[in-house]
PDB file of C-alpha atoms in Angstrom:
ATOM      1  CA  MET F 230      56.350 190.216  13.038  1.00  0.00           C
ATOM      2  CA  THR F 231      59.516 191.958  12.315  1.00  0.00           C
ATOM      3  CA  SER F 232      61.702 191.929  16.032  1.00  0.00           C
ATOM      4  CA  ALA F 233      64.663 192.207  17.518  1.00  0.00           C
ATOM      5  CA  ALA F 234      65.290 188.258  17.834  1.00  0.00           C
ATOM      6  CA  ARG F 235      64.531 185.949  14.660  1.00  0.00           C
ATOM      7  CA  ARG F 236      64.617 182.157  14.559  1.00  0.00           C
ATOM      8  CA  PRO F 237      67.205 180.370  12.093  1.00  0.00           C
ATOM      9  CA  ALA F 238      65.111 178.119   9.852  1.00  0.00           C
ATOM     10  CA  GLY F 239      63.566 174.770  10.803  1.00  0.00           C
ATOM     11  CA  ARG F 240      62.085 176.237  13.770  1.00  0.00           C
ATOM     12  CA  HIS F 241      60.689 173.798  16.189  1.00  0.00           C
ATOM     13  CA  ARG F 242      56.862 172.925  16.065  1.00  0.00           C
ATOM     14  CA  ARG F 243      54.599 171.956  18.221  1.00  0.00           C
ATOM     15  CA  THR F 244      53.696 168.441  18.875  1.00  0.00           C
ATOM     16  CA  ILE F 245      49.993 167.535  18.862  1.00  0.00           C
ATOM     17  CA  ALA F 246      50.877 165.913  22.430  1.00  0.00           C
ATOM     18  CA  ARG F 247      51.709 168.865  23.410  1.00  0.00           C
ATOM     19  CA  ARG F 248      48.935 170.451  22.323  1.00  0.00           C
ATOM     20  CA  LYS F 249      46.445 168.338  24.002  1.00  0.00           C
ATOM     21  CA  ALA F 250      48.341 168.764  27.211  1.00  0.00           C
ATOM     22  CA  VAL F 251      48.491 172.093  27.441  1.00  0.00           C
ATOM     23  CA  LEU F 252      44.863 172.041  26.764  1.00  0.00           C
ATOM     24  CA  GLY F 253      44.301 169.221  29.220  1.00  0.00           C
ATOM     25  CA  GLY F 254      46.015 170.890  31.799  1.00  0.00           C
ATOM     26  CA  ILE F 255      43.798 174.106  31.259  1.00  0.00           C
ATOM     27  CA  THR F 256      40.803 172.028  31.429  1.00  0.00           C
ATOM     28  CA  ALA F 257      41.533 170.589  34.840  1.00  0.00           C
ATOM     29  CA  ALA F 258      42.313 174.324  36.105  1.00  0.00           C
ATOM     30  CA  GLY F 259      39.353 175.953  34.428  1.00  0.00           C
ATOM     31  CA  LEU F 260      36.815 178.206  36.306  1.00  0.00           C
ATOM     32  CA  THR F 261      33.501 178.992  34.404  1.00  0.00           C
ATOM     33  CA  GLY F 262      33.512 182.023  31.931  1.00  0.00           C
ATOM     34  CA  ALA F 263      31.342 183.749  34.681  1.00  0.00           C
ATOM     35  CA  ALA F 264      33.477 183.246  37.485  1.00  0.00           C
ATOM     36  CA  LEU F 265      36.881 184.387  35.077  1.00  0.00           C
ATOM     37  CA  LEU F 266      35.569 187.176  33.883  1.00  0.00           C
ATOM     38  CA  ALA F 267      34.678 188.456  37.599  1.00  0.00           C
ATOM     39  CA  THR F 268      38.331 187.383  38.495  1.00  0.00           C
ATOM     40  CA  SER F 269      39.732 189.571  35.569  1.00  0.00           C
ATOM     41  CA  MET F 270      37.872 192.474  36.401  1.00  0.00           C
ATOM     42  CA  THR F 271      39.543 192.616  39.738  1.00  0.00           C
ATOM     43  CA  GLY F 272      42.719 193.301  37.924  1.00  0.00           C
ATOM     44  CA  THR F 273      44.768 190.474  39.895  1.00  0.00           C
ATOM     45  CA  ALA F 274      46.091 187.444  38.362  1.00  0.00           C
ATOM     46  CA  ASN F 275      46.852 184.328  39.821  1.00  0.00           C
ATOM     47  CA  ALA F 276      49.824 182.721  38.632  1.00  0.00           C
ATOM     48  CA  ALA F 277      47.953 180.788  35.622  1.00  0.00           C
ATOM     49  CA  ALA F 278      45.485 179.456  38.362  1.00  0.00           C
ATOM     50  CA  ASP F 279      42.521 181.110  36.705  1.00  0.00           C
ATOM     51  CA  TRP F 280      42.285 179.698  32.958  1.00  0.00           C
ATOM     52  CA  PRO F 281      39.046 179.542  31.568  1.00  0.00           C
ATOM     53  CA  THR F 282      37.387 176.709  30.196  1.00  0.00           C
ATOM     54  CA  PRO F 283      36.333 177.437  26.366  1.00  0.00           C
ATOM     55  CA  ASN F 284      32.675 177.747  25.995  1.00  0.00           C
ATOM     56  CA  GLY F 285      33.110 175.778  22.438  1.00  0.00           C
ATOM     57  CA  SER F 286      35.493 176.432  19.838  1.00  0.00           C
ATOM     58  CA  GLN F 287      35.559 177.619  16.064  1.00  0.00           C
ATOM     59  CA  ALA F 288      37.883 177.468  12.907  1.00  0.00           C
ATOM     60  CA  VAL F 289      39.098 180.030  11.748  1.00  0.00           C
ATOM     61  CA  SER F 290      40.359 180.086   8.061  1.00  0.00           C
ATOM     62  CA  ARG F 291      40.100 183.773   6.760  1.00  0.00           C
ATOM     63  CA  THR F 292      40.926 187.127   9.264  1.00  0.00           C
ATOM     64  CA  ILE F 293      38.255 188.325  11.366  1.00  0.00           C
ATOM     65  CA  GLU F 294      37.890 192.105  11.401  1.00  0.00           C
ATOM     66  CA  VAL F 295      36.435 193.633  14.181  1.00  0.00           C
ATOM     67  CA  SER F 296      35.853 196.820  14.230  1.00  0.00           C
ATOM     68  CA  GLY F 297      33.394 198.768  17.497  1.00  0.00           C
ATOM     69  CA  SER F 298      33.052 195.873  20.062  1.00  0.00           C
ATOM     70  CA  TYR F 299      33.348 191.883  20.108  1.00  0.00           C
ATOM     71  CA  ASP F 300      32.483 190.220  22.552  1.00  0.00           C
ATOM     72  CA  GLY F 301      34.000 185.769  21.751  1.00  0.00           C
ATOM     73  CA  GLY F 302      31.949 184.658  24.800  1.00  0.00           C
ATOM     74  CA  LEU F 303      35.094 182.791  25.882  1.00  0.00           C
ATOM     75  CA  LYS F 304      34.930 180.268  22.719  1.00  0.00           C
ATOM     76  CA  ARG F 305      37.802 179.434  21.502  1.00  0.00           C
ATOM     77  CA  PHE F 306      39.038 180.161  18.153  1.00  0.00           C
ATOM     78  CA  TYR F 307      41.850 178.622  15.920  1.00  0.00           C
ATOM     79  CA  GLY F 308      43.291 178.640  12.920  1.00  0.00           C
ATOM     80  CA  SER F 309      42.636 176.503  10.033  1.00  0.00           C
ATOM     81  CA  GLY F 310      43.477 176.427   6.391  1.00  0.00           C
ATOM     82  CA  ASP F 311      45.619 179.345   5.665  1.00  0.00           C
ATOM     83  CA  LEU F 312      45.880 180.364   9.431  1.00  0.00           C
ATOM     84  CA  GLY F 313      46.753 176.612  10.186  1.00  0.00           C
ATOM     85  CA  GLY F 314      50.438 177.435  10.976  1.00  0.00           C
ATOM     86  CA  ASP F 315      51.750 177.411  14.550  1.00  0.00           C
ATOM     87  CA  GLY F 316      55.161 178.039  13.951  1.00  0.00           C
ATOM     88  CA  GLN F 317      57.394 180.914  14.209  1.00  0.00           C
ATOM     89  CA  GLU F 318      57.546 182.131  10.435  1.00  0.00           C
ATOM     90  CA  GLU F 319      57.655 185.904   9.575  1.00  0.00           C
ATOM     91  CA  GLY F 320      54.464 187.054   7.661  1.00  0.00           C
ATOM     92  CA  GLN F 321      51.834 185.223   9.028  1.00  0.00           C
ATOM     93  CA  ASP F 322      48.045 186.538   9.168  1.00  0.00           C
ATOM     94  CA  PRO F 323      46.092 187.046  12.296  1.00  0.00           C
ATOM     95  CA  ILE F 324      43.208 185.212  13.646  1.00  0.00           C
ATOM     96  CA  PHE F 325      41.859 188.512  14.627  1.00  0.00           C
ATOM     97  CA  LYS F 326      42.373 191.844  13.153  1.00  0.00           C
ATOM     98  CA  LEU F 327      41.216 195.020  14.922  1.00  0.00           C
ATOM     99  CA  LYS F 328      40.511 198.391  13.819  1.00  0.00           C
ATOM    100  CA  ASP F 329      41.449 202.072  15.258  1.00  0.00           C
ATOM    101  CA  GLY F 330      39.195 202.072  18.763  1.00  0.00           C
ATOM    102  CA  ALA F 331      38.355 198.259  18.332  1.00  0.00           C
ATOM    103  CA  VAL F 332      37.734 196.102  21.289  1.00  0.00           C
ATOM    104  CA  LEU F 333      37.994 192.502  21.949  1.00  0.00           C
ATOM    105  CA  LYS F 334      37.061 190.857  24.947  1.00  0.00           C
ATOM    106  CA  ASN F 335      36.400 187.142  26.583  1.00  0.00           C
ATOM    107  CA  VAL F 336      38.010 185.254  23.681  1.00  0.00           C
ATOM    108  CA  VAL F 337      40.496 182.374  23.751  1.00  0.00           C
ATOM    109  CA  ILE F 338      43.076 181.522  21.130  1.00  0.00           C
ATOM    110  CA  GLY F 339      43.835 178.253  20.404  1.00  0.00           C
ATOM    111  CA  SER F 340      46.279 176.028  18.539  1.00  0.00           C
ATOM    112  CA  PRO F 341      47.061 176.656  15.777  1.00  0.00           C
ATOM    113  CA  ALA F 342      46.606 180.435  16.402  1.00  0.00           C
ATOM    114  CA  ALA F 343      48.769 182.310  12.862  1.00  0.00           C
ATOM    115  CA  ASP F 344      50.229 185.965  14.217  1.00  0.00           C
ATOM    116  CA  GLY F 345      47.288 185.895  16.854  1.00  0.00           C
ATOM    117  CA  ILE F 346      45.457 189.407  17.235  1.00  0.00           C
ATOM    118  CA  HIS F 347      46.683 192.435  14.979  1.00  0.00           C
ATOM    119  CA  CYS F 348      46.144 196.059  15.932  1.00  0.00           C
ATOM    120  CA  SER F 349      45.692 198.636  13.046  1.00  0.00           C
ATOM    121  CA  GLY F 350      45.659 201.606  15.624  1.00  0.00           C
ATOM    122  CA  SER F 351      44.223 201.990  19.188  1.00  0.00           C
ATOM    123  CA  CYS F 352      42.613 198.881  20.741  1.00  0.00           C
ATOM    124  CA  THR F 353      41.690 197.174  23.865  1.00  0.00           C
ATOM    125  CA  LEU F 354      42.019 193.512  24.887  1.00  0.00           C
ATOM    126  CA  GLN F 355      39.821 192.306  27.373  1.00  0.00           C
ATOM    127  CA  ASN F 356      40.186 188.870  29.061  1.00  0.00           C
ATOM    128  CA  VAL F 357      41.933 187.539  26.336  1.00  0.00           C
ATOM    129  CA  TRP F 358      43.614 183.965  26.670  1.00  0.00           C
ATOM    130  CA  TRP F 359      46.189 182.206  24.384  1.00  0.00           C
ATOM    131  CA  GLU F 360      46.411 178.526  24.640  1.00  0.00           C
ATOM    132  CA  ASP F 361      49.705 178.270  22.665  1.00  0.00           C
ATOM    133  CA  VAL F 362      51.239 181.437  20.878  1.00  0.00           C
ATOM    134  CA  GLY F 363      51.836 181.268  17.636  1.00  0.00           C
ATOM    135  CA  GLU F 364      53.578 183.795  15.812  1.00  0.00           C
ATOM    136  CA  ASP F 365      53.361 186.659  18.194  1.00  0.00           C
ATOM    137  CA  ALA F 366      50.183 186.857  20.859  1.00  0.00           C
ATOM    138  CA  ALA F 367      49.133 190.348  19.275  1.00  0.00           C
ATOM    139  CA  SER F 368      51.253 192.831  17.039  1.00  0.00           C
ATOM    140  CA  PHE F 369      50.367 196.690  17.892  1.00  0.00           C
ATOM    141  CA  LYS F 370      50.682 198.537  14.554  1.00  0.00           C
ATOM    142  CA  GLY F 371      48.879 201.965  15.007  1.00  0.00           C
ATOM    143  CA  THR F 372      51.153 204.733  13.423  1.00  0.00           C
ATOM    144  CA  SER F 373      49.644 207.800  15.380  1.00  0.00           C
ATOM    145  CA  SER F 374      51.841 208.828  18.516  1.00  0.00           C
ATOM    146  CA  GLY F 375      48.636 209.268  20.624  1.00  0.00           C
ATOM    147  CA  ALA F 376      47.376 205.639  19.892  1.00  0.00           C
ATOM    148  CA  THR F 377      46.796 203.101  23.078  1.00  0.00           C
ATOM    149  CA  TYR F 378      46.667 199.741  23.106  1.00  0.00           C
ATOM    150  CA  THR F 379      45.177 198.430  26.623  1.00  0.00           C
ATOM    151  CA  VAL F 380      45.251 194.364  27.583  1.00  0.00           C
ATOM    152  CA  THR F 381      43.718 194.049  30.804  1.00  0.00           C
ATOM    153  CA  GLY F 382      43.228 190.500  32.529  1.00  0.00           C
ATOM    154  CA  GLY F 383      43.795 187.045  29.844  1.00  0.00           C
ATOM    155  CA  GLY F 384      47.376 185.212  29.597  1.00  0.00           C
ATOM    156  CA  ALA F 385      49.530 183.585  27.577  1.00  0.00           C
ATOM    157  CA  LYS F 386      51.168 180.486  27.373  1.00  0.00           C
ATOM    158  CA  GLN F 387      53.911 178.775  25.250  1.00  0.00           C
ATOM    159  CA  ALA F 388      55.148 181.710  23.474  1.00  0.00           C
ATOM    160  CA  ASP F 389      58.567 180.432  21.650  1.00  0.00           C
ATOM    161  CA  ASP F 390      59.296 183.848  21.556  1.00  0.00           C
ATOM    162  CA  LYS F 391      57.626 187.069  21.881  1.00  0.00           C
ATOM    163  CA  VAL F 392      53.868 187.466  23.614  1.00  0.00           C
ATOM    164  CA  PHE F 393      53.528 191.226  22.370  1.00  0.00           C
ATOM    165  CA  GLN F 394      55.327 192.659  19.344  1.00  0.00           C
ATOM    166  CA  PHE F 395      54.958 196.473  19.654  1.00  0.00           C
ATOM    167  CA  ASN F 396      55.460 197.827  16.089  1.00  0.00           C
ATOM    168  CA  GLY F 397      53.751 200.893  15.471  1.00  0.00           C
ATOM    169  CA  ALA F 398      53.695 204.420  17.807  1.00  0.00           C
ATOM    170  CA  GLY F 399      52.008 205.106  21.121  1.00  0.00           C
ATOM    171  CA  LYS F 400      51.315 203.878  24.350  1.00  0.00           C
ATOM    172  CA  LEU F 401      51.134 199.651  25.524  1.00  0.00           C
ATOM    173  CA  ASN F 402      49.557 199.138  28.955  1.00  0.00           C
ATOM    174  CA  ILE F 403      49.293 195.633  30.090  1.00  0.00           C
ATOM    175  CA  SER F 404      47.445 194.662  33.727  1.00  0.00           C
ATOM    176  CA  GLY F 405      45.905 192.267  35.125  1.00  0.00           C
ATOM    177  CA  PHE F 406      47.845 189.786  32.602  1.00  0.00           C
ATOM    178  CA  GLN F 407      49.887 186.650  33.786  1.00  0.00           C
ATOM    179  CA  VAL F 408      51.764 184.414  31.054  1.00  0.00           C
ATOM    180  CA  SER F 409      54.201 181.236  31.291  1.00  0.00           C
ATOM    181  CA  ASP F 410      57.060 179.529  29.234  1.00  0.00           C
ATOM    182  CA  PHE F 411      57.848 182.235  27.188  1.00  0.00           C
ATOM    183  CA  GLY F 412      60.608 183.927  25.384  1.00  0.00           C
ATOM    184  CA  LYS F 413      59.850 187.737  25.928  1.00  0.00           C
ATOM    185  CA  LEU F 414      56.724 189.731  26.850  1.00  0.00           C
ATOM    186  CA  VAL F 415      56.795 192.614  25.110  1.00  0.00           C
ATOM    187  CA  ARG F 416      59.253 193.739  22.426  1.00  0.00           C
ATOM    188  CA  SER F 417      59.363 197.133  21.083  1.00  0.00           C
ATOM    189  CA  CYS F 418      60.265 196.441  17.144  1.00  0.00           C
ATOM    190  CA  GLY F 419      64.537 196.561  16.921  1.00  0.00           C
ATOM    191  CA  ASN F 420      64.451 196.595  13.370  1.00  0.00           C
ATOM    192  CA  CYS F 421      61.379 197.941  11.730  1.00  0.00           C
ATOM    193  CA  SER F 422      61.667 200.073   8.379  1.00  0.00           C
ATOM    194  CA  THR F 423      59.539 202.685  10.076  1.00  0.00           C
ATOM    195  CA  GLN F 424      60.215 203.129  13.776  1.00  0.00           C
ATOM    196  CA  TYR F 425      58.644 205.209  16.512  1.00  0.00           C
ATOM    197  CA  LYS F 426      59.113 206.159  20.387  1.00  0.00           C
ATOM    198  CA  ARG F 427      57.231 203.147  22.022  1.00  0.00           C
ATOM    199  CA  THR F 428      55.807 203.634  25.805  1.00  0.00           C
ATOM    200  CA  ILE F 429      55.305 200.695  27.841  1.00  0.00           C
ATOM    201  CA  SER F 430      53.539 200.258  31.541  1.00  0.00           C
ATOM    202  CA  VAL F 431      53.447 196.633  32.968  1.00  0.00           C
ATOM    203  CA  SER F 432      51.405 196.526  36.023  1.00  0.00           C
ATOM    204  CA  ASP F 433      50.073 193.660  38.300  1.00  0.00           C
ATOM    205  CA  VAL F 434      51.257 190.588  36.508  1.00  0.00           C
ATOM    206  CA  ASP F 435      52.251 187.186  37.090  1.00  0.00           C
ATOM    207  CA  VAL F 436      55.189 186.027  35.356  1.00  0.00           C
ATOM    208  CA  THR F 437      56.136 182.116  35.650  1.00  0.00           C
ATOM    209  CA  ALA F 438      59.339 180.356  34.229  1.00  0.00           C
ATOM    210  CA  PRO F 439      60.435 179.683  32.023  1.00  0.00           C
ATOM    211  CA  GLY F 440      61.122 182.753  30.147  1.00  0.00           C
ATOM    212  CA  LYS F 441      63.486 185.280  29.128  1.00  0.00           C
ATOM    213  CA  SER F 442      62.598 188.903  29.501  1.00  0.00           C
ATOM    214  CA  LEU F 443      60.067 190.982  30.387  1.00  0.00           C
ATOM    215  CA  VAL F 444      60.473 193.981  28.151  1.00  0.00           C
ATOM    216  CA  GLY F 445      63.030 194.958  25.647  1.00  0.00           C
ATOM    217  CA  ILE F 446      62.715 198.964  24.747  1.00  0.00           C
ATOM    218  CA  ASN F 447      64.784 200.555  22.076  1.00  0.00           C
ATOM    219  CA  THR F 448      66.876 204.143  23.774  1.00  0.00           C
ATOM    220  CA  ASN F 449      67.918 205.249  21.458  1.00  0.00           C
ATOM    221  CA  TYR F 450      64.163 206.088  19.355  1.00  0.00           C
ATOM    222  CA  GLY F 451      63.086 207.166  23.462  1.00  0.00           C
ATOM    223  CA  ASP F 452      61.270 203.947  24.189  1.00  0.00           C
ATOM    224  CA  THR F 453      60.359 203.638  27.860  1.00  0.00           C
ATOM    225  CA  ALA F 454      59.107 200.643  30.094  1.00  0.00           C
ATOM    226  CA  THR F 455      57.545 201.099  33.490  1.00  0.00           C
ATOM    227  CA  LEU F 456      57.096 198.057  35.545  1.00  0.00           C
ATOM    228  CA  LYS F 457      54.848 197.595  38.784  1.00  0.00           C
ATOM    229  CA  SER F 458      53.741 195.057  41.403  1.00  0.00           C
ATOM    230  CA  VAL F 459      55.387 192.374  38.769  1.00  0.00           C
ATOM    231  CA  ARG F 460      54.831 188.988  40.815  1.00  0.00           C
ATOM    232  CA  ILE F 461      57.643 186.442  39.498  1.00  0.00           C
ATOM    233  CA  HIS F 462      57.098 182.896  40.104  1.00  0.00           C
ATOM    234  CA  GLY F 463      59.954 179.631  39.834  1.00  0.00           C
ATOM    235  CA  ASP F 464      62.781 181.823  38.887  1.00  0.00           C
ATOM    236  CA  SER F 465      65.183 181.573  42.133  1.00  0.00           C
ATOM    237  CA  SER F 466      68.140 182.527  40.111  1.00  0.00           C
ATOM    238  CA  LYS F 467      66.504 185.714  38.052  1.00  0.00           C
ATOM    239  CA  LYS F 468      67.489 184.744  35.042  1.00  0.00           C
ATOM    240  CA  ILE F 469      64.526 186.795  33.721  1.00  0.00           C
ATOM    241  CA  LYS F 470      65.121 189.910  32.940  1.00  0.00           C
ATOM    242  CA  PRO F 471      62.671 192.493  33.859  1.00  0.00           C
ATOM    243  CA  CYS F 472      63.619 195.487  31.346  1.00  0.00           C
ATOM    244  CA  VAL F 473      66.154 195.294  28.351  1.00  0.00           C
ATOM    245  CA  ARG F 474      67.876 197.869  26.611  1.00  0.00           C
ATOM    246  CA  TYR F 475      68.957 198.192  22.746  1.00  0.00           C
ATOM    247  CA  THR F 476      69.984 200.287  20.001  1.00  0.00           C
ATOM    248  CA  GLY F 477      67.463 199.563  17.263  1.00  0.00           C
ATOM    249  CA  ASN F 478      67.627 200.428  13.839  1.00  0.00           C
ATOM    250  CA  ASN F 479      65.544 200.838  10.443  1.00  0.00           C
ATOM    251  CA  THR F 480      67.769 198.852   8.334  1.00  0.00           C
ATOM    252  CA  GLY F 481      66.587 195.049   9.425  1.00  0.00           C
ATOM    253  CA  LYS F 482      70.341 194.003  10.944  1.00  0.00           C
ATOM    254  CA  GLU F 483      69.878 192.952  14.340  1.00  0.00           C
ATOM    255  CA  PRO F 484      69.655 195.498  17.138  1.00  0.00           C
ATOM    256  CA  VAL F 485      72.402 196.101  19.544  1.00  0.00           C
ATOM    257  CA  GLU F 486      71.435 195.264  23.389  1.00  0.00           C
ATOM    258  CA  THR F 487      73.514 198.232  25.508  1.00  0.00           C
ATOM    259  CA  GLY F 488      72.208 197.015  29.382  1.00  0.00           C
ATOM    260  CA  SER F 489      69.415 195.503  31.543  1.00  0.00           C
ATOM    261  CA  GLY F 490      67.755 196.275  34.977  1.00  0.00           C
ATOM    262  CA  PRO F 491      66.516 199.328  36.073  1.00  0.00           C
ATOM    263  CA  ASP F 492      68.262 203.351  35.242  1.00  0.00           C
ATOM    264  CA  GLY F 493      65.426 205.849  36.161  1.00  0.00           C
ATOM    265  CA  THR F 494      65.219 206.499  32.574  1.00  0.00           C
ATOM    266  CA  TYR F 495      64.235 204.334  30.028  1.00  0.00           C
ATOM    267  CA  CYS F 496      63.732 201.361  32.617  1.00  0.00           C
ATOM    268  CA  ARG F 497      61.528 202.673  35.038  1.00  0.00           C
ATOM    269  CA  TYR F 498      61.145 200.641  37.718  1.00  0.00           C
ATOM    270  CA  SER F 499      62.784 199.919  41.226  1.00  0.00           C
ATOM    271  CA  THR F 500      63.489 196.618  42.600  1.00  0.00           C
ATOM    272  CA  SER F 501      60.886 196.544  45.340  1.00  0.00           C
ATOM    273  CA  ASP F 502      58.646 196.910  41.833  1.00  0.00           C
ATOM    274  CA  ILE F 503      59.453 192.921  41.020  1.00  0.00           C
ATOM    275  CA  SER F 504      58.909 190.220  43.633  1.00  0.00           C
ATOM    276  CA  TYR F 505      60.167 186.480  43.315  1.00  0.00           C
ATOM    277  CA  ASN F 506      57.744 183.196  44.686  1.00  0.00           C
TER     278      ASN F 506
END
């Protein structure tokens, strides 16, 4: 969806060979569904060591709408037909659309992934995995300041730009997650037509380079980001920025980056909260 960084026309599209390589690696390193669920419940990610072996695959040609709780049984869901895009084009439909209060768990999003998952209000994503992120892995769109979006366990790979797009209002809590080969883990929308204050918490996560930044927030709207127990792998030069500050807008213009690093007000963490391995 709309974000701080938009890619030009003719964006890179992943090759079939790359997809096969990714899926082959996942299969080789996978756990059984039961073992994976037990691992995710501990809240500790292990640097992409615990990726699941999907229990079958299901093509999705029309967005699956979820209210209540949906357990995918660790099946792989991938887009087909109108949902068959895997690029960064804006405005794609999601594989899953969650209504306010919905829970989605034990799901693998394969490729093509379209626009992943949309949360219309508060939602919980538990043990959800993205093998090859499309436009975004998940977008949070609730308009209530009391909305809470919770991501526990799971992981994402191959995100050309953002993993999580925070367009709405409220709080986003991410824990026990792992991400690798990505642009941004979370971005508070920098130029949405309607803007909100957004609160982000990232804890107990494993991050594997390459990547650009973990969290991007808009200080002029009062956004905050708290980081704890973040483990970054393969980034000895410390190129991945844990927290980046912007001045957002509601006009669609590119937001201005104003700084990065802990400041005690907007980017809330200390150097001891980030470790490099």
